[in-house]
mmCIF file of C-alpha atoms in Angstrom:
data_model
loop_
_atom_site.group_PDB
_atom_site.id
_atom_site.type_symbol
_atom_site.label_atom_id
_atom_site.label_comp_id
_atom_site.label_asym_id
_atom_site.label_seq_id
_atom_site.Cartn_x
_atom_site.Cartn_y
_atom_site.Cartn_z
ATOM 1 C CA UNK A 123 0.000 0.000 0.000
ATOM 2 C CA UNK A 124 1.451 3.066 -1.072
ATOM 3 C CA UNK A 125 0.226 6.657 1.465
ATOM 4 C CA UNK A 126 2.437 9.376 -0.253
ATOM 5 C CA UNK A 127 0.728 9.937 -3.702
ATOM 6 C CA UNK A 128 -2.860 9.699 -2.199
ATOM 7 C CA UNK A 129 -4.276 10.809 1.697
ATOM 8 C CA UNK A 130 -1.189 11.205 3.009
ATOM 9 C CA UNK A 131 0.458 13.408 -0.234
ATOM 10 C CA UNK A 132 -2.207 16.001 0.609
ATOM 11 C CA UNK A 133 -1.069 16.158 4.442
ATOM 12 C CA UNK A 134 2.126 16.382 3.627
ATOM 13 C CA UNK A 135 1.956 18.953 0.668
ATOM 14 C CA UNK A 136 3.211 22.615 1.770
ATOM 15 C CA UNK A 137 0.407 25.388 2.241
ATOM 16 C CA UNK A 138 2.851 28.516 1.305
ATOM 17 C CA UNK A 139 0.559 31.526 0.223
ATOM 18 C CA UNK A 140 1.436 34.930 -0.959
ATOM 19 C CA UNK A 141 1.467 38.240 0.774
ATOM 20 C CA UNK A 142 -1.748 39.224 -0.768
ATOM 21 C CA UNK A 143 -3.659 35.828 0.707
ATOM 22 C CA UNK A 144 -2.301 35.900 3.942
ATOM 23 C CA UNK A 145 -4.134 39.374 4.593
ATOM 24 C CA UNK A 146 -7.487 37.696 4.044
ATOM 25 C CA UNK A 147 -6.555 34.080 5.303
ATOM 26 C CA UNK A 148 -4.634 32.165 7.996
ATOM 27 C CA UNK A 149 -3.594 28.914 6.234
ATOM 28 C CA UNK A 150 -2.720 25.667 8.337
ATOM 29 C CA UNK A 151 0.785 25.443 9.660
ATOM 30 C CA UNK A 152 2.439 22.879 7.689
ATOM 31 C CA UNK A 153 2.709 19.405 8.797
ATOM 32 C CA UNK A 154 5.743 18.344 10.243
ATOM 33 C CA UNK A 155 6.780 15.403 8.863
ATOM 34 C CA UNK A 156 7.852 15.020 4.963
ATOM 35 C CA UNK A 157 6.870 11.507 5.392
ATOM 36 C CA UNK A 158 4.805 8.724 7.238
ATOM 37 C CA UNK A 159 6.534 7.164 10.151
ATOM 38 C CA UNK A 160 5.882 3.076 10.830
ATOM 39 C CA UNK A 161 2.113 2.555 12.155
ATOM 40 C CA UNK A 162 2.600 0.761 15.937
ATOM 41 C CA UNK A 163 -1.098 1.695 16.790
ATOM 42 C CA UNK A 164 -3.880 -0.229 15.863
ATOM 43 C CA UNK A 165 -6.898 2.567 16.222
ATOM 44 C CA UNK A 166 -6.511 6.052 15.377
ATOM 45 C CA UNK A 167 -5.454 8.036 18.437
ATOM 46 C CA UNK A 168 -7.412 10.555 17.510
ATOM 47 C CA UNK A 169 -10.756 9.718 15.816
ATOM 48 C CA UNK A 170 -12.976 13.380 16.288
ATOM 49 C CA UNK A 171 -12.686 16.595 18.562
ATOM 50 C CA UNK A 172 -15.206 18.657 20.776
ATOM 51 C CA UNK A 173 -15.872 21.967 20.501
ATOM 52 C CA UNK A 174 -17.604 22.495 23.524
ATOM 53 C CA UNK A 175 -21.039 20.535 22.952
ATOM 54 C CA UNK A 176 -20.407 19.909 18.996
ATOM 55 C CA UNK A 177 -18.746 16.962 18.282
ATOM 56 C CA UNK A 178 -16.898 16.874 15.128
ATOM 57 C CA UNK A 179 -16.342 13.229 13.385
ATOM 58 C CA UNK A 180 -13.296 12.520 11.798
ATOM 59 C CA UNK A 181 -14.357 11.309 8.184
ATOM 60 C CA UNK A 182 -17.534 11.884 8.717
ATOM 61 C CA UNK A 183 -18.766 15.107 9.283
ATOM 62 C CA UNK A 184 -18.616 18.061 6.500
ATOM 63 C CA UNK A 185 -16.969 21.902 6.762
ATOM 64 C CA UNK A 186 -20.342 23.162 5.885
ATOM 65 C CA UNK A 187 -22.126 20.835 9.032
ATOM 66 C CA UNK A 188 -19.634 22.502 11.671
ATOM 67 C CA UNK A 189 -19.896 26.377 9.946
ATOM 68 C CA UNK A 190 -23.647 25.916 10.315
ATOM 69 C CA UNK A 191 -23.315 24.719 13.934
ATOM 70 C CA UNK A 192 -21.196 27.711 14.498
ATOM 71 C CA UNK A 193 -23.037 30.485 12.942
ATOM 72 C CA UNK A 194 -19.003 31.712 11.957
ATOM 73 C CA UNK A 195 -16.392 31.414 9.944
ATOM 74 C CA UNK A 196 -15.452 31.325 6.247
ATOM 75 C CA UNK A 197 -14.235 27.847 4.021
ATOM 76 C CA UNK A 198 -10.829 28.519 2.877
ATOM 77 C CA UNK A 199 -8.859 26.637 -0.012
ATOM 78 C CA UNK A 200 -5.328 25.711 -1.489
ATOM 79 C CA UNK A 201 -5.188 23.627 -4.778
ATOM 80 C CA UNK A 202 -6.652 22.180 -7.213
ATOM 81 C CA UNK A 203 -9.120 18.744 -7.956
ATOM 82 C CA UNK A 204 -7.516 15.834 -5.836
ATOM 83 C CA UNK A 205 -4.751 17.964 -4.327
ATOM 84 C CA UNK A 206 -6.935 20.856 -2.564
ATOM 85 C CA UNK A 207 -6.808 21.425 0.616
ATOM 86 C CA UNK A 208 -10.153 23.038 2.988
ATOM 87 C CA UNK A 209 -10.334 24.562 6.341
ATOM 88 C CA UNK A 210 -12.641 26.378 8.857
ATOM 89 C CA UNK A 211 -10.241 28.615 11.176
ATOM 90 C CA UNK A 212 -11.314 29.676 14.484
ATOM 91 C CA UNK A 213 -8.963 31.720 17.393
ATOM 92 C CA UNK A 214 -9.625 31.111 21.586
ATOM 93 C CA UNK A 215 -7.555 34.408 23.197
ATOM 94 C CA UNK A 216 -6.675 33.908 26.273
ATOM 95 C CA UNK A 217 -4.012 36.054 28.724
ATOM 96 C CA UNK A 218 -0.850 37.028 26.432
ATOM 97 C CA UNK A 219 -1.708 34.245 24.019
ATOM 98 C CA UNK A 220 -4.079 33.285 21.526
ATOM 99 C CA UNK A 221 -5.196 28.913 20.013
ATOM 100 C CA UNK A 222 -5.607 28.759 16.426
ATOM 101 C CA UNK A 223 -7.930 25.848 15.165
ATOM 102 C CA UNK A 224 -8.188 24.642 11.695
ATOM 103 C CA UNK A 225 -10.547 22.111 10.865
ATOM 104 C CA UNK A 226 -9.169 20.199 7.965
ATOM 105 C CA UNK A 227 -10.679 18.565 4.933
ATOM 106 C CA UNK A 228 -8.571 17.214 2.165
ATOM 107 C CA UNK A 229 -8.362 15.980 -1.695
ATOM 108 C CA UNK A 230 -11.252 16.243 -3.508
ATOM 109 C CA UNK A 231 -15.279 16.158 -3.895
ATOM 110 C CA UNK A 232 -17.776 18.652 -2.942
ATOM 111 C CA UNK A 233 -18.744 17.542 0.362
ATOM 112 C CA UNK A 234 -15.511 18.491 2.094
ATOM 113 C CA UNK A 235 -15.483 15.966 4.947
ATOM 114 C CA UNK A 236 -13.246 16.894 7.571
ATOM 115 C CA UNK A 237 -10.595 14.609 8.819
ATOM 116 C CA UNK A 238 -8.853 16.099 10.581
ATOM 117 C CA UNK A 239 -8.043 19.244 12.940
ATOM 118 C CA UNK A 240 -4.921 21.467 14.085
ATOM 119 C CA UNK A 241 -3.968 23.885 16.400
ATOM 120 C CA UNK A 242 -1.038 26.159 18.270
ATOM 121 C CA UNK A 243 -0.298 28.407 20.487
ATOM 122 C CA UNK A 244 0.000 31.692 19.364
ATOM 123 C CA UNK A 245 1.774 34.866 20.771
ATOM 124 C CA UNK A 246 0.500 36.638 17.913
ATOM 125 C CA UNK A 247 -3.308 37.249 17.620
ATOM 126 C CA UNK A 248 -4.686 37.124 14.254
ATOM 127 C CA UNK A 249 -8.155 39.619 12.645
ATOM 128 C CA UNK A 250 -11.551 38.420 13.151
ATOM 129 C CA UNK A 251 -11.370 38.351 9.161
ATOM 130 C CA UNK A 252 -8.787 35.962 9.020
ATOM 131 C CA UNK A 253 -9.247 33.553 11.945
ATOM 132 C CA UNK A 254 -12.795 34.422 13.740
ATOM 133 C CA UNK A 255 -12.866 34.015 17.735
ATOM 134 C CA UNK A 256 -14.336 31.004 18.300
ATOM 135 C CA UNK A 257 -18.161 31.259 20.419
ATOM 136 C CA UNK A 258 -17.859 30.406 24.128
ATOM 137 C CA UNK A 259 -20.498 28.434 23.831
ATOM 138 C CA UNK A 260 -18.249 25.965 21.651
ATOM 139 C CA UNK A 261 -15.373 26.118 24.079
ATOM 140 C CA UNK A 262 -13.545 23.956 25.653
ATOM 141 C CA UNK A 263 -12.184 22.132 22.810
ATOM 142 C CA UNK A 264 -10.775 18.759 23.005
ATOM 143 C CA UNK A 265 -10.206 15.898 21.289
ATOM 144 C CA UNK A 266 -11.998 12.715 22.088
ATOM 145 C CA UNK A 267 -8.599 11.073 24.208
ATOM 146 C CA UNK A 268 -8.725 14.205 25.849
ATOM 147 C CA UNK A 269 -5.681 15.991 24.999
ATOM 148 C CA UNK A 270 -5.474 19.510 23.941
ATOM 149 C CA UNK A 271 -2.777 22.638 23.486
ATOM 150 C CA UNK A 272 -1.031 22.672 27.130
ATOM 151 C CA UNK A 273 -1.559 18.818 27.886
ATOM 152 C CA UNK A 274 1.274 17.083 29.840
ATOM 153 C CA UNK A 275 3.342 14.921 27.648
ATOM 154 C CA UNK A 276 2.825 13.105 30.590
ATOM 155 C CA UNK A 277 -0.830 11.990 29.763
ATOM 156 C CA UNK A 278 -0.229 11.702 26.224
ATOM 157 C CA UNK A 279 2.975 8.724 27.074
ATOM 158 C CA UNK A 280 0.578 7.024 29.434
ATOM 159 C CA UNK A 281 -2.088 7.136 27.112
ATOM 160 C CA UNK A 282 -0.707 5.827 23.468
ATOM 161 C CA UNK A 283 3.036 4.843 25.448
ATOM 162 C CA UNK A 284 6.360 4.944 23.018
ATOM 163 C CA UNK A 285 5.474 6.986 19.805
ATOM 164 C CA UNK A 286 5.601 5.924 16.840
ATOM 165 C CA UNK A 287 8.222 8.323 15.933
ATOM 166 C CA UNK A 288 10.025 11.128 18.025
ATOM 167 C CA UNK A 289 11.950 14.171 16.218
ATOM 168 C CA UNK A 290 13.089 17.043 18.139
ATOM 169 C CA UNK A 291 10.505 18.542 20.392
ATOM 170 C CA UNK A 292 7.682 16.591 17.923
ATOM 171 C CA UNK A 293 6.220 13.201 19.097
ATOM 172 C CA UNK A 294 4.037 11.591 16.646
ATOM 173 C CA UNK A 295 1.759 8.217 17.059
ATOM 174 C CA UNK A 296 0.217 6.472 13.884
ATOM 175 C CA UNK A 297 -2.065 3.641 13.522
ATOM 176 C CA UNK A 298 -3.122 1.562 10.266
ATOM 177 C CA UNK A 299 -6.712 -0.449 10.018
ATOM 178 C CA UNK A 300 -7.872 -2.079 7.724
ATOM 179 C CA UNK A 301 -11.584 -1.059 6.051
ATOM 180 C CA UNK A 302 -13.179 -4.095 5.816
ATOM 181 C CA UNK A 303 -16.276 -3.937 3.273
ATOM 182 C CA UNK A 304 -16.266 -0.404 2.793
ATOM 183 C CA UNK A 305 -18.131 0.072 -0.163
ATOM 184 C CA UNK A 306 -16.173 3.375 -0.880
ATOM 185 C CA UNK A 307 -13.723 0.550 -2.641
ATOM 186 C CA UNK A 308 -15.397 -0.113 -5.402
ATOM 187 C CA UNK A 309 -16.833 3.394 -5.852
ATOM 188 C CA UNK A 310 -13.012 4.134 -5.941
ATOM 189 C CA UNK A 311 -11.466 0.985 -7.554
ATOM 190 C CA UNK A 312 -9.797 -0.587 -5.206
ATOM 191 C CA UNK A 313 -9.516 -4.105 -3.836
ATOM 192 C CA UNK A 314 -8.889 -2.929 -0.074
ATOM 193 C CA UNK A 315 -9.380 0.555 2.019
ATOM 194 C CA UNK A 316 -6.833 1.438 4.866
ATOM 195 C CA UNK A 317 -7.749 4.137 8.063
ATOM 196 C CA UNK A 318 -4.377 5.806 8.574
ATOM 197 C CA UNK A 319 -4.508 7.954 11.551
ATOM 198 C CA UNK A 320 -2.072 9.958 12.954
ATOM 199 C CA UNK A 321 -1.632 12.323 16.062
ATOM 200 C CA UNK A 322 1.510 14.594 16.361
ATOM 201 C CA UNK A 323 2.211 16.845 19.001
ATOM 202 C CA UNK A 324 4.719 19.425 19.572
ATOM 203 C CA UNK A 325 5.873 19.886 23.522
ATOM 204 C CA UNK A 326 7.636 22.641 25.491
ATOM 205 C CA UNK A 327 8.092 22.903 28.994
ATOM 206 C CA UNK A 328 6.493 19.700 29.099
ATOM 207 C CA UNK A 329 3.323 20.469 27.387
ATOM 208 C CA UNK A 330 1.649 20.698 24.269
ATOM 209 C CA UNK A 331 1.930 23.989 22.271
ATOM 210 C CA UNK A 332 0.795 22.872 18.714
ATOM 211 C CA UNK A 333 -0.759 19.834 17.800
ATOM 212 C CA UNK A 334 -2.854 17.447 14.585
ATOM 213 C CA UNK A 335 -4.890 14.891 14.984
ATOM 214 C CA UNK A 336 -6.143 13.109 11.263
ATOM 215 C CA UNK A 337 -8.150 9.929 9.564
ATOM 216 C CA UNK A 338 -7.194 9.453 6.399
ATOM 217 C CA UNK A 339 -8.491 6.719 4.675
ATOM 218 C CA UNK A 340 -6.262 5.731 1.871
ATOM 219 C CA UNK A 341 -5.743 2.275 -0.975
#
């Protein structure tokens, strides 16, 4: 089974936009890793996140679903067809710093299915045009295991144990099922359907200060 080239190209694929864009538009960081590390998980680590009461569903629920929960925010793109990249950005401020959220939908169909989300910590706040403050009412935010920007590393070790792959201040879990009777297989041709999901984290002082949690699902 081959990721780069299909789900996991997109992740991978730099966001770089010019001057001009980045006055209207915060764009995802870009992912860490220029490849896939080997899966040692068996279940995604990371398979939807909370935004206070709304519960978004890796794979499953749209960019259009959570903007109409919200009442905020605008779509954003990168790319073209099968390469394009989606997002929903939303900001938390908080005392001298400021979370950035993306919601993430990749590749290519209307529906934009998000599967995926990132965030940071940011000491520089961003407009209300570009990255809209997200509505108490859909704060805290969390992921379903729990973890969030300033999480020990602690809890994150005792949760998933050795990662998959640690670089630098990064630590980075991945998992590999396989989709058994998905009929998305035939629709796209292929004899068997593989969830990749991934969760990488970036500590400092012991916690969490940027983080992405995905589900790909890939041939």
């Amino acid at each position: 089974m081959s990721l780069l080239g299909s789900a996991w190209f997109l992740l991978l694929s730099p966001l770089n936009f010019s001057g001009a864009d980045l006055s209207q538009q915060i764009p995802p960081p870009r992912f860490p890793l220029s490849e896939a590390p080997p899966a040692t998980l068996n279940s995604a680590p990371a398979s939807s996140v909370a935004l206070g009461d709304l519960v978004i569903v890796f794979d499953e629920t749209t960019l259009a679903e959570a903007q109409k929960q919200i009442k905020l925010g605008r779509i954003d793109n990168r790319g073209d067809a099968s390469e394009s990249s989606f997002w929903l950005c939303y900001s938390i401020s908080g005392s001298g710093s400021q979370e950035q959220i993306w919601l993430l939908s990749h590749g290519g169909g209307d529906d934009h299915v998000i599967d995926g989300v990132a965030a940071r910590i940011s000491s520089t706040p961003v407009t209300a045009n570009s990255c809209p403050e997200l509505p108490a009412a859909f704060q805290p935010v969390r992921l379903n295991n729990k973890i969030w920007l300033r999480s020990p590393a602690t809890e994150i070790r005792k949760q998933f144990g050795k990662p998959s792959l640690q670089r630098g201040a990064w630590l980075h879990y991945e998992s590999e099922r396989e989709l058994l009777n998905d009929p998305r297989a035939k629709d796209w041709g292929a004899d068997k359907l593989y969830e990749i999901g991934e969760l990488s984290v970036r500590i400092r002082a012991g916690k969490v200060i940027e983080l992405w949690a995905t589900v790909l699902v890939s041939d």
